[in-house]
């Protein structure tokens, strides 16, 4: 393996120092080329719109793996700041909301991946749901209000890096759509998250407490900034939860999503 220094790790890739002021995001072997290209395209769009995101410098290969080169940010994630300074949680959550609302102010009609199509494709592939349930959720999703705004698709505190400013990373899931759907995904991510089985109970409780605090303050600030009602976000919870079932998440997290999905399905006529 390369002797580059690893400085970060995500679910899809490892991040290494590359050259002066640059990093390489090296994807897992056989990671779909289309998704990597999507990250390059959306990062380029976000950067050109003036959103603070590491500038992308193109594609390369290293040790038989695909990589994208980006501007290096010498900061820590918002998630690590929240854990380190929980007393400042309210400010960090407001920041999360304001960055998200800022992204949503931009149009992204030029992106060919659209929210409803992506959501419905995922729901169609979702494990654990019956064909009838999938059909019902897809029909419901198709009726939701359209949008053509820039949506990050995976906006959470670990995808925000902080130095003297703030940087949004990880644009692979970027799409054009209704911001309310993008916010609903963040609400789901802050609502349902599991920890390894051997996590000590007090730590589990503490993390759950922090997550709930972030969620409440994030929602409140997002609604204040945009002037929207929570109901506009809430109506996207069902597809956001169902689409997440296709992801590589632990079974107990899938079970929690399933209870949300089935409770909501019951309320549909
Ligand atoms: N441009 C960058 N500069 C410095 N660190 C980065 C940069 N991009 C990502 N990282 C670090 O690597 C982690 C994983 O990167 P990310 O793009 O979110 O990958 P994944 O898609 O696997 O989640 C980030 O949370 C961050 O800590
Ligand atoms: Mg990430």
Tab-separated table of C-alpha atoms and ligand atoms in Angstrom:
chain	number	residue	atom	x	y	z
A	1	UNK	CA	0.000	0.000	0.000
A	2	UNK	CA	1.017	3.575	-0.517
A	3	UNK	CA	3.187	5.271	2.128
A	4	UNK	CA	0.961	8.343	2.159
A	5	UNK	CA	-0.289	9.379	5.598
A	6	UNK	CA	-3.939	8.583	6.247
A	7	UNK	CA	-5.801	11.497	7.799
A	8	UNK	CA	-9.400	10.420	7.541
A	9	UNK	CA	-11.685	7.520	6.960
A	10	UNK	CA	-15.279	7.276	5.857
A	11	UNK	CA	-17.591	4.491	4.811
A	12	UNK	CA	-16.715	4.807	1.122
A	13	UNK	CA	-13.111	5.915	1.144
A	14	UNK	CA	-9.847	6.616	2.954
A	15	UNK	CA	-8.398	10.107	2.932
A	16	UNK	CA	-4.619	10.572	2.610
A	17	UNK	CA	-2.284	13.548	2.544
A	18	UNK	CA	-1.315	13.890	-1.126
A	19	UNK	CA	0.810	16.875	-2.054
A	20	UNK	CA	1.254	20.372	-0.669
A	21	UNK	CA	-2.209	21.563	0.371
A	22	UNK	CA	-4.002	18.602	-1.214
A	23	UNK	CA	-5.538	15.325	-0.123
A	24	UNK	CA	-6.588	12.250	-2.047
A	25	UNK	CA	-9.900	10.558	-1.352
A	26	UNK	CA	-9.157	6.959	-2.269
A	27	UNK	CA	-12.308	4.892	-2.786
A	28	UNK	CA	-12.722	1.292	-1.758
A	29	UNK	CA	-11.720	-1.165	-4.487
A	30	UNK	CA	-14.343	-1.610	-7.221
A	31	UNK	CA	-16.332	1.362	-5.979
A	32	UNK	CA	-18.724	2.407	-8.819
A	33	UNK	CA	-17.051	4.882	-11.194
A	34	UNK	CA	-20.372	6.644	-11.740
A	35	UNK	CA	-20.630	7.578	-8.055
A	36	UNK	CA	-17.052	8.895	-8.042
A	37	UNK	CA	-17.768	11.005	-11.095
A	38	UNK	CA	-20.914	12.283	-9.379
A	39	UNK	CA	-18.817	13.441	-6.413
A	40	UNK	CA	-16.458	15.266	-8.779
A	41	UNK	CA	-19.316	16.939	-10.670
A	42	UNK	CA	-21.288	18.050	-7.601
A	43	UNK	CA	-18.176	19.188	-5.682
A	44	UNK	CA	-17.209	21.245	-8.734
A	45	UNK	CA	-20.673	22.773	-8.917
A	46	UNK	CA	-20.771	23.571	-5.179
A	47	UNK	CA	-17.305	25.100	-5.341
A	48	UNK	CA	-18.168	27.193	-8.413
A	49	UNK	CA	-21.326	28.484	-6.695
A	50	UNK	CA	-19.137	29.833	-3.897
A	51	UNK	CA	-20.150	27.274	-1.287
A	52	UNK	CA	-17.231	26.605	1.054
A	53	UNK	CA	-16.221	23.169	-0.082
A	54	UNK	CA	-12.724	21.795	-0.760
A	55	UNK	CA	-11.845	22.560	-4.369
A	56	UNK	CA	-11.706	19.378	-6.472
A	57	UNK	CA	-8.632	18.885	-8.682
A	58	UNK	CA	-9.653	15.802	-10.641
A	59	UNK	CA	-9.463	12.041	-10.799
A	60	UNK	CA	-6.467	9.730	-10.535
A	61	UNK	CA	-5.604	6.123	-9.697
A	62	UNK	CA	-3.352	4.848	-6.951
A	63	UNK	CA	-2.546	1.234	-6.094
A	64	UNK	CA	-5.388	0.101	-8.332
A	65	UNK	CA	-7.949	2.297	-6.546
A	66	UNK	CA	-9.771	5.321	-7.917
A	67	UNK	CA	-9.141	8.608	-6.191
A	68	UNK	CA	-10.206	12.228	-6.303
A	69	UNK	CA	-7.814	15.003	-5.353
A	70	UNK	CA	-9.132	17.864	-3.237
A	71	UNK	CA	-7.878	20.957	-1.490
A	72	UNK	CA	-6.781	19.979	2.012
A	73	UNK	CA	-8.664	21.411	4.977
A	74	UNK	CA	-6.680	21.519	8.214
A	75	UNK	CA	-9.624	21.361	10.517
A	76	UNK	CA	-11.677	18.971	12.593
A	77	UNK	CA	-15.206	17.780	11.958
A	78	UNK	CA	-18.209	19.479	13.543
A	79	UNK	CA	-19.052	16.084	15.046
A	80	UNK	CA	-15.767	15.956	16.952
A	81	UNK	CA	-16.317	19.524	18.193
A	82	UNK	CA	-19.800	18.621	19.478
A	83	UNK	CA	-18.374	15.665	21.408
A	84	UNK	CA	-15.458	17.718	22.754
A	85	UNK	CA	-17.482	20.765	23.760
A	86	UNK	CA	-21.031	19.565	24.448
A	87	UNK	CA	-21.825	22.802	26.315
A	88	UNK	CA	-21.627	24.620	22.965
A	89	UNK	CA	-24.043	22.205	21.313
A	90	UNK	CA	-26.712	24.789	20.677
A	91	UNK	CA	-24.334	27.020	18.684
A	92	UNK	CA	-22.938	24.091	16.706
A	93	UNK	CA	-26.450	22.901	15.845
A	94	UNK	CA	-27.458	26.370	14.701
A	95	UNK	CA	-24.366	26.453	12.549
A	96	UNK	CA	-25.327	23.096	11.028
A	97	UNK	CA	-28.758	24.511	10.191
A	98	UNK	CA	-27.435	27.732	8.697
A	99	UNK	CA	-24.941	25.909	6.465
A	100	UNK	CA	-27.715	23.625	5.269
A	101	UNK	CA	-30.107	26.509	4.571
A	102	UNK	CA	-27.307	28.265	2.671
A	103	UNK	CA	-26.814	25.264	0.354
A	104	UNK	CA	-30.564	25.117	-0.241
A	105	UNK	CA	-30.638	28.678	-1.542
A	106	UNK	CA	-28.869	27.584	-4.749
A	107	UNK	CA	-30.568	26.134	-7.804
A	108	UNK	CA	-29.084	22.950	-9.227
A	109	UNK	CA	-31.386	22.152	-12.144
A	110	UNK	CA	-28.289	21.230	-14.186
A	111	UNK	CA	-27.657	18.142	-12.058
A	112	UNK	CA	-29.137	15.165	-13.822
A	113	UNK	CA	-29.741	13.194	-10.639
A	114	UNK	CA	-33.041	14.268	-9.200
A	115	UNK	CA	-34.300	13.663	-5.702
A	116	UNK	CA	-37.559	11.845	-6.425
A	117	UNK	CA	-35.954	9.547	-8.985
A	118	UNK	CA	-33.082	8.700	-6.619
A	119	UNK	CA	-35.434	8.175	-3.654
A	120	UNK	CA	-37.831	5.989	-5.653
A	121	UNK	CA	-34.965	3.894	-7.103
A	122	UNK	CA	-33.615	3.266	-3.592
A	123	UNK	CA	-37.049	2.492	-2.184
A	124	UNK	CA	-37.585	0.014	-5.007
A	125	UNK	CA	-34.347	-1.760	-4.007
A	126	UNK	CA	-34.938	-1.525	-0.249
A	127	UNK	CA	-34.614	-4.776	1.680
A	128	UNK	CA	-37.153	-5.706	4.412
A	129	UNK	CA	-40.124	-3.947	2.805
A	130	UNK	CA	-42.884	-5.883	1.036
A	131	UNK	CA	-43.623	-5.123	-2.622
A	132	UNK	CA	-46.933	-3.631	-1.553
A	133	UNK	CA	-45.260	-1.332	0.985
A	134	UNK	CA	-42.712	-0.179	-1.580
A	135	UNK	CA	-45.427	0.564	-4.096
A	136	UNK	CA	-47.363	2.605	-1.542
A	137	UNK	CA	-44.304	4.626	-0.499
A	138	UNK	CA	-43.280	5.280	-4.107
A	139	UNK	CA	-46.772	6.476	-5.019
A	140	UNK	CA	-46.739	8.752	-1.966
A	141	UNK	CA	-43.256	10.106	-2.838
A	142	UNK	CA	-44.223	10.910	-6.407
A	143	UNK	CA	-46.975	13.208	-5.097
A	144	UNK	CA	-44.623	15.284	-2.910
A	145	UNK	CA	-43.736	18.817	-4.074
A	146	UNK	CA	-40.873	18.968	-6.585
A	147	UNK	CA	-37.866	21.242	-6.293
A	148	UNK	CA	-34.703	22.112	-8.179
A	149	UNK	CA	-32.466	23.308	-5.393
A	150	UNK	CA	-29.025	22.006	-4.504
A	151	UNK	CA	-29.381	19.196	-1.968
A	152	UNK	CA	-26.342	17.588	-0.316
A	153	UNK	CA	-27.979	14.212	0.213
A	154	UNK	CA	-25.963	13.257	3.303
A	155	UNK	CA	-25.733	16.352	5.433
A	156	UNK	CA	-24.592	15.622	9.007
A	157	UNK	CA	-22.003	16.924	11.484
A	158	UNK	CA	-19.256	14.593	10.241
A	159	UNK	CA	-19.462	16.094	6.758
A	160	UNK	CA	-18.719	19.605	8.019
A	161	UNK	CA	-15.082	20.475	8.700
A	162	UNK	CA	-14.118	23.454	10.814
A	163	UNK	CA	-10.918	25.533	10.803
A	164	UNK	CA	-11.188	29.305	11.020
A	165	UNK	CA	-14.234	28.817	8.765
A	166	UNK	CA	-16.538	25.944	7.799
A	167	UNK	CA	-16.273	23.527	4.918
A	168	UNK	CA	-18.816	21.068	3.559
A	169	UNK	CA	-17.434	17.782	2.240
A	170	UNK	CA	-18.681	14.533	0.737
A	171	UNK	CA	-20.902	15.579	-2.174
A	172	UNK	CA	-21.285	12.174	-3.797
A	173	UNK	CA	-24.981	12.078	-2.936
A	174	UNK	CA	-25.632	15.622	-4.185
A	175	UNK	CA	-28.852	16.007	-6.169
A	176	UNK	CA	-31.331	18.550	-7.404
A	177	UNK	CA	-34.548	18.533	-5.413
A	178	UNK	CA	-36.785	19.914	-2.699
A	179	UNK	CA	-34.726	21.105	0.304
A	180	UNK	CA	-37.374	19.718	2.673
A	181	UNK	CA	-36.440	16.201	1.538
A	182	UNK	CA	-32.758	16.891	2.169
A	183	UNK	CA	-33.545	18.219	5.646
A	184	UNK	CA	-35.735	15.181	6.367
A	185	UNK	CA	-32.735	12.957	5.676
A	186	UNK	CA	-30.663	14.924	8.203
A	187	UNK	CA	-33.506	14.575	10.736
A	188	UNK	CA	-33.508	10.798	10.147
A	189	UNK	CA	-29.720	10.633	10.554
A	190	UNK	CA	-29.996	12.517	13.847
A	191	UNK	CA	-32.924	10.366	15.024
A	192	UNK	CA	-31.824	6.842	14.195
A	193	UNK	CA	-28.256	5.877	14.765
A	194	UNK	CA	-26.856	2.831	16.444
A	195	UNK	CA	-23.684	2.276	18.393
A	196	UNK	CA	-21.635	-0.919	18.594
A	197	UNK	CA	-23.182	-3.509	20.960
A	198	UNK	CA	-20.281	-3.265	23.409
A	199	UNK	CA	-20.709	0.511	23.875
A	200	UNK	CA	-21.105	1.127	27.646
A	201	UNK	CA	-24.705	2.025	28.550
A	202	UNK	CA	-23.856	5.466	30.040
A	203	UNK	CA	-21.991	6.415	26.861
A	204	UNK	CA	-24.919	5.272	24.714
A	205	UNK	CA	-27.247	7.447	26.782
A	206	UNK	CA	-24.909	10.426	26.517
A	207	UNK	CA	-24.603	10.132	22.724
A	208	UNK	CA	-28.383	9.767	22.411
A	209	UNK	CA	-28.833	12.861	24.569
A	210	UNK	CA	-26.419	14.867	22.387
A	211	UNK	CA	-28.069	13.666	19.198
A	212	UNK	CA	-31.522	14.711	20.412
A	213	UNK	CA	-30.216	18.122	21.422
A	214	UNK	CA	-28.584	18.639	18.025
A	215	UNK	CA	-31.735	17.524	16.234
A	216	UNK	CA	-34.062	19.846	18.159
A	217	UNK	CA	-31.814	22.899	17.802
A	218	UNK	CA	-31.029	22.146	14.143
A	219	UNK	CA	-34.729	21.894	13.225
A	220	UNK	CA	-35.688	25.015	15.167
A	221	UNK	CA	-32.957	27.114	13.547
A	222	UNK	CA	-33.561	25.743	10.046
A	223	UNK	CA	-37.266	26.635	10.283
A	224	UNK	CA	-36.436	30.076	11.698
A	225	UNK	CA	-34.014	30.823	8.854
A	226	UNK	CA	-36.216	29.548	6.034
A	227	UNK	CA	-39.626	30.496	7.418
A	228	UNK	CA	-40.909	26.989	6.666
A	229	UNK	CA	-43.318	24.899	8.745
A	230	UNK	CA	-42.092	21.586	10.171
A	231	UNK	CA	-44.893	19.794	8.329
A	232	UNK	CA	-43.113	20.467	4.996
A	233	UNK	CA	-40.115	18.495	6.272
A	234	UNK	CA	-42.121	15.885	8.105
A	235	UNK	CA	-43.865	14.745	4.927
A	236	UNK	CA	-40.473	13.645	3.545
A	237	UNK	CA	-39.585	11.481	6.569
A	238	UNK	CA	-41.279	8.399	5.109
A	239	UNK	CA	-39.302	8.293	1.816
A	240	UNK	CA	-36.085	9.414	3.525
A	241	UNK	CA	-36.366	6.558	6.046
A	242	UNK	CA	-37.315	3.969	3.409
A	243	UNK	CA	-34.505	4.981	1.037
A	244	UNK	CA	-31.949	4.672	3.836
A	245	UNK	CA	-32.734	0.953	4.137
A	246	UNK	CA	-30.528	0.272	1.092
A	247	UNK	CA	-27.468	1.572	2.928
A	248	UNK	CA	-24.900	-0.457	4.737
A	249	UNK	CA	-26.178	0.082	8.278
A	250	UNK	CA	-26.544	-2.293	11.234
A	251	UNK	CA	-29.689	-4.406	11.612
A	252	UNK	CA	-30.910	-2.566	14.742
A	253	UNK	CA	-30.795	0.699	12.812
A	254	UNK	CA	-32.810	-0.887	10.004
A	255	UNK	CA	-35.331	-2.124	12.586
A	256	UNK	CA	-35.708	1.403	13.963
A	257	UNK	CA	-36.256	2.751	10.437
A	258	UNK	CA	-38.821	0.037	9.790
A	259	UNK	CA	-40.885	1.058	12.817
A	260	UNK	CA	-40.904	4.671	11.636
A	261	UNK	CA	-41.874	3.579	8.120
A	262	UNK	CA	-44.661	1.215	9.231
A	263	UNK	CA	-46.118	3.718	11.699
A	264	UNK	CA	-46.330	6.286	8.907
A	265	UNK	CA	-47.698	3.843	6.355
A	266	UNK	CA	-50.602	3.186	8.721
A	267	UNK	CA	-51.565	6.860	8.569
A	268	UNK	CA	-51.727	6.905	4.756
A	269	UNK	CA	-55.145	6.493	3.227
B	1	LIG	N1	-10.569	17.985	1.852
B	1	LIG	C1	-10.331	17.410	3.028
B	1	LIG	N2	-9.340	17.865	3.835
B	1	LIG	C2	-9.102	17.270	5.038
B	1	LIG	N3	-9.793	16.226	5.541
B	1	LIG	C3	-10.795	15.725	4.786
B	1	LIG	C4	-11.120	16.268	3.500
B	1	LIG	N4	-12.155	15.575	2.979
B	1	LIG	C5	-12.461	14.618	3.897
B	1	LIG	N5	-11.652	14.705	4.992
B	1	LIG	C6	-11.726	13.852	6.189
B	1	LIG	O1	-12.039	12.511	5.834
B	1	LIG	C7	-13.335	12.129	6.374
B	1	LIG	C8	-14.075	11.270	5.360
B	1	LIG	O2	-14.283	12.013	4.172
B	1	LIG	P1	-15.666	11.966	3.382
B	1	LIG	O3	-15.503	12.747	2.117
B	1	LIG	O4	-16.765	12.377	4.279
B	1	LIG	O5	-15.728	10.390	3.043
B	1	LIG	P2	-16.936	9.329	3.124
B	1	LIG	O6	-17.677	9.480	1.829
B	1	LIG	O7	-16.251	8.004	3.162
B	1	LIG	O8	-17.760	9.667	4.332
B	1	LIG	C9	-14.026	13.451	6.688
B	1	LIG	O9	-15.020	13.306	7.707
B	1	LIG	C10	-12.855	14.310	7.116
B	1	LIG	O10	-12.475	14.035	8.449
B	2	LIG	MG1	-18.533	11.534	5.009
